[in-house]
Amino acid sequence: MSTASSNTNPFVELLGPTLIRDAKGKQTVKTVDALKGKDLVLLYFSASWCSPCQTFSPILKEFYKKTNNSKHNVEIIYVSSDSSVAEFEGYFGTMPWLSLPVEETATIKNKLAQTMKIRGIPALIVLDKQALYISDQARNDVTAYTKESNKEAALVNLIASWKAIKPVPLDQAPFEGSTAPGAGGFMGILMTLLKNPAAIFALMYFVKWAMRKYKQLTLPDDDDGSDDAAADAAAAAAMLQGQAAAPNDDGQTEF
């Protein structure tokens, strides 16, 4: 998705010409006016039916109250995945920031999600004043800041760290949904296993099963332990099924 042209404001091209301030959409504001002078614009992908979103939203509200001012110049835009207009109105009605107009949300959200490789919610993307990419790890950053004993210093450091990142066009951004630095190879596999205890146990079961099968082939006169091997294989399969069905380890609901 292109984020700039010679005649169009990059945020208008990205988000559309209008944003709303209230759940009913009666208080509209031009995107250009709403984001004028903002140093950082955060896109908040969320939904009322998403349990991790309900946990994160109060944390984000605290952050917003301290950054939506002339000192930090931060704005947040809600990108809804609510199932109905009623759900949108109920959920956005609790939020202090701006939102895409409900009637245009689906189309714009789908384009944004594809461009930014959104695979789960909540997700929080940081853009600079020209709608260039800064970070897609803002959810983790904001959560970590609220746990600091000196929140004011942590907040200043967080905003400064975002502003220190060299922004890049969205089509060049290293979104975690695609190939991110350090995400592949042996370390990527190792990190995935470390974050998924069930996968480790399942792997152990399969190793035990494979060893028993090897003994059956090489030592046919011994007790082949077939019952134990079958039980281990079944347990491993069940564990992998449970792992596949579980929420992802970043605490996100599948998008």
XYZ file of C-alpha atoms in Angstrom:
255
model
C 0.000 0.000 0.000
C 1.408 3.343 -0.961
C 1.553 5.914 1.822
C 2.447 9.038 -0.089
C 1.693 10.914 -3.246
C 2.393 14.382 -4.517
C -1.160 15.621 -3.884
C -2.428 13.503 -0.997
C -1.593 13.583 2.680
C -0.028 10.168 3.515
C -2.447 9.560 6.368
C -5.439 10.370 4.190
C -4.210 7.837 1.681
C -3.659 5.286 4.443
C -6.728 5.862 6.649
C -9.193 7.769 4.509
C -10.260 11.427 4.652
C -12.273 11.284 7.887
C -11.935 9.966 11.431
C -14.480 9.930 14.240
C -14.325 10.944 17.892
C -17.484 9.252 19.213
C -19.026 5.801 18.916
C -22.058 7.020 16.982
C -19.876 8.756 14.413
C -21.535 12.121 14.926
C -18.294 13.895 15.818
C -16.196 13.649 12.684
C -12.837 15.241 12.026
C -10.720 15.471 8.907
C -7.784 13.117 9.065
C -5.429 15.925 8.057
C -6.615 18.125 10.926
C -6.739 15.339 13.516
C -3.145 14.253 12.916
C -1.605 17.636 12.178
C 1.380 18.219 14.458
C 1.446 14.661 15.792
C 4.918 13.177 16.049
C 3.703 9.603 16.472
C 0.501 7.938 15.301
C -0.365 4.515 16.704
C -2.787 2.168 14.956
C -4.627 -0.014 17.462
C -6.015 -3.241 15.988
C -8.512 -4.581 18.495
C -12.045 -5.900 19.064
C -14.586 -6.195 21.855
C -14.736 -10.008 21.619
C -10.961 -10.372 22.042
C -10.004 -11.222 25.623
C -6.338 -10.096 25.348
C -7.635 -6.811 23.882
C -9.863 -6.254 26.905
C -6.810 -6.712 29.096
C -4.585 -4.403 27.064
C -7.041 -1.550 26.388
C -6.958 -0.161 29.977
C -3.157 -0.194 29.824
C -3.245 1.700 26.540
C -5.695 4.232 27.997
C -3.235 5.030 30.768
C -0.509 5.493 28.171
C -2.739 7.703 26.018
C -3.660 10.026 28.878
C 0.013 10.757 29.437
C 1.062 11.110 25.793
C -1.820 12.789 23.969
C -0.475 16.253 24.725
C 1.860 18.899 23.384
C 4.833 17.317 25.165
C 4.688 13.917 23.448
C 2.333 14.578 20.491
C 0.932 11.042 20.279
C -2.372 10.048 18.690
C -4.035 6.631 18.534
C -6.445 5.372 15.872
C -8.742 2.450 16.592
C -8.879 -0.135 13.796
C -11.873 -2.282 14.681
C -12.474 -5.983 14.160
C -15.783 -5.871 16.012
C -18.465 -8.240 14.731
C -21.270 -5.675 14.546
C -22.007 -1.973 14.717
C -23.464 -2.460 18.195
C -20.235 -4.117 19.386
C -18.174 -1.336 17.845
C -20.262 1.358 19.497
C -20.081 -0.337 22.877
C -16.333 -0.915 22.754
C -15.168 2.287 21.084
C -17.465 4.192 23.431
C -14.999 3.323 26.224
C -11.973 4.627 24.309
C -10.562 8.181 24.477
C -8.833 8.201 21.072
C -9.987 8.380 17.444
C -11.337 5.667 15.159
C -11.901 4.872 11.536
C -15.565 5.511 10.594
C -17.484 2.324 11.265
C -18.933 2.119 7.752
C -15.444 2.234 6.221
C -13.574 0.193 8.804
C -13.762 -3.222 7.118
C -12.306 -2.097 3.793
C -9.538 0.032 5.291
C -8.764 -2.491 8.023
C -8.305 -5.312 5.536
C -5.860 -3.243 3.503
C -3.958 -2.187 6.619
C -3.872 -5.735 7.984
C -2.521 -7.082 4.714
C 0.109 -4.363 4.438
C 1.168 -4.655 8.075
C 0.854 -8.450 8.180
C -1.461 -8.434 11.173
C -2.035 -12.014 12.295
C -3.395 -11.497 15.786
C -4.951 -8.842 17.996
C -4.334 -6.744 19.930
C -1.663 -5.210 17.731
C -0.207 -1.715 18.034
C 1.721 -0.205 15.125
C 3.782 2.988 15.467
C 4.034 5.405 12.539
C 5.811 8.738 12.297
C 4.291 12.033 11.169
C 4.663 11.004 7.510
C 2.945 7.628 8.018
C 6.257 5.803 7.816
C 6.844 2.643 9.832
C 8.626 2.808 13.186
C 7.620 -0.304 15.128
C 5.074 -3.096 15.379
C 6.177 -4.041 18.899
C 4.428 -1.156 20.641
C 2.025 -3.373 22.534
C 4.944 -5.032 24.337
C 6.663 -1.677 24.809
C 3.610 -0.024 26.364
C 2.920 -2.979 28.639
C 6.526 -2.978 29.844
C 6.488 0.767 30.538
C 3.467 0.481 32.861
C 5.342 -2.062 34.986
C 8.261 0.276 35.677
C 8.522 1.814 39.140
C 9.410 5.221 37.675
C 6.720 5.415 35.021
C 7.417 9.007 34.042
C 11.058 8.310 33.216
C 10.118 5.063 31.487
C 7.549 6.892 29.377
C 10.036 9.553 28.298
C 12.549 6.863 27.386
C 9.954 4.882 25.438
C 8.852 7.850 23.334
C 12.478 8.834 22.762
C 13.362 5.288 21.672
C 10.576 5.281 19.087
C 11.579 8.668 17.742
C 15.195 7.524 17.502
C 14.283 4.716 15.106
C 14.829 5.544 11.456
C 11.378 5.355 9.826
C 10.907 3.398 6.615
C 8.079 3.096 4.061
C 5.505 0.457 4.926
C 6.436 -1.693 1.949
C 10.005 -1.898 3.311
C 9.078 -2.429 6.964
C 10.306 -5.549 8.831
C 6.898 -6.524 10.177
C 7.044 -9.494 12.534
C 4.316 -11.151 10.463
C 6.865 -11.511 7.643
C 10.583 -12.297 7.864
C 12.001 -10.304 10.734
C 15.692 -10.133 11.621
C 16.634 -13.122 13.769
C 13.282 -14.814 13.247
C 14.539 -17.748 11.212
C 17.142 -20.462 11.395
C 18.127 -22.470 14.452
C 17.625 -19.587 16.888
C 14.137 -18.979 15.557
C 13.249 -22.651 16.099
C 14.832 -22.611 19.555
C 12.935 -19.493 20.617
C 9.675 -20.996 19.392
C 10.272 -24.136 21.460
C 11.255 -22.160 24.545
C 8.027 -20.169 24.313
C 5.937 -23.333 23.826
C 6.413 -25.848 26.675
C 3.785 -28.187 25.198
C 5.801 -28.408 21.986
C 8.886 -29.396 23.984
C 7.036 -32.201 25.776
C 5.514 -33.370 22.510
C 8.972 -33.460 20.934
C 10.259 -35.502 23.885
C 7.437 -37.999 23.456
C 8.223 -38.394 19.756
C 11.932 -38.883 20.512
C 11.089 -41.645 22.998
C 8.744 -43.248 20.494
C 11.362 -43.093 17.737
C 13.985 -44.681 20.003
C 11.658 -47.532 20.850
C 10.867 -48.095 17.192
C 14.599 -48.173 16.497
C 15.092 -50.804 19.194
C 12.278 -52.878 17.698
C 14.094 -52.923 14.372
C 17.576 -53.558 15.721
C 16.734 -55.842 18.672
C 13.748 -57.934 17.544
C 14.113 -60.471 20.371
C 13.706 -57.901 23.123
C 10.491 -56.652 24.543
C 9.490 -54.125 21.924
C 7.490 -51.961 24.315
C 4.888 -51.458 21.623
C 2.140 -50.601 24.094
C 4.256 -47.901 25.719
C 5.371 -46.610 22.329
C 1.808 -46.379 21.094
C 0.769 -44.601 24.280
C 3.608 -42.129 23.941
C 2.775 -41.460 20.302
C -0.895 -40.918 21.150
C 0.011 -38.586 24.007
C 2.308 -36.605 21.752
C -0.340 -36.292 19.068
C -2.900 -35.141 21.613
C -0.467 -32.628 23.030
C 0.319 -31.206 19.600
C -3.375 -30.896 18.865
C -3.858 -29.022 22.106
C -0.922 -26.788 21.260
C -2.334 -25.966 17.817
C -5.685 -25.033 19.306
C -4.270 -22.844 22.061
C -3.986 -19.047 21.822
C -0.626 -17.887 20.537
C 2.144 -17.176 23.014
C 2.118 -13.446 22.446
C -1.290 -13.349 24.101
C -3.087 -12.495 20.888
C -6.344 -13.728 19.460
C -6.047 -15.027 15.902
C -6.869 -12.250 13.467
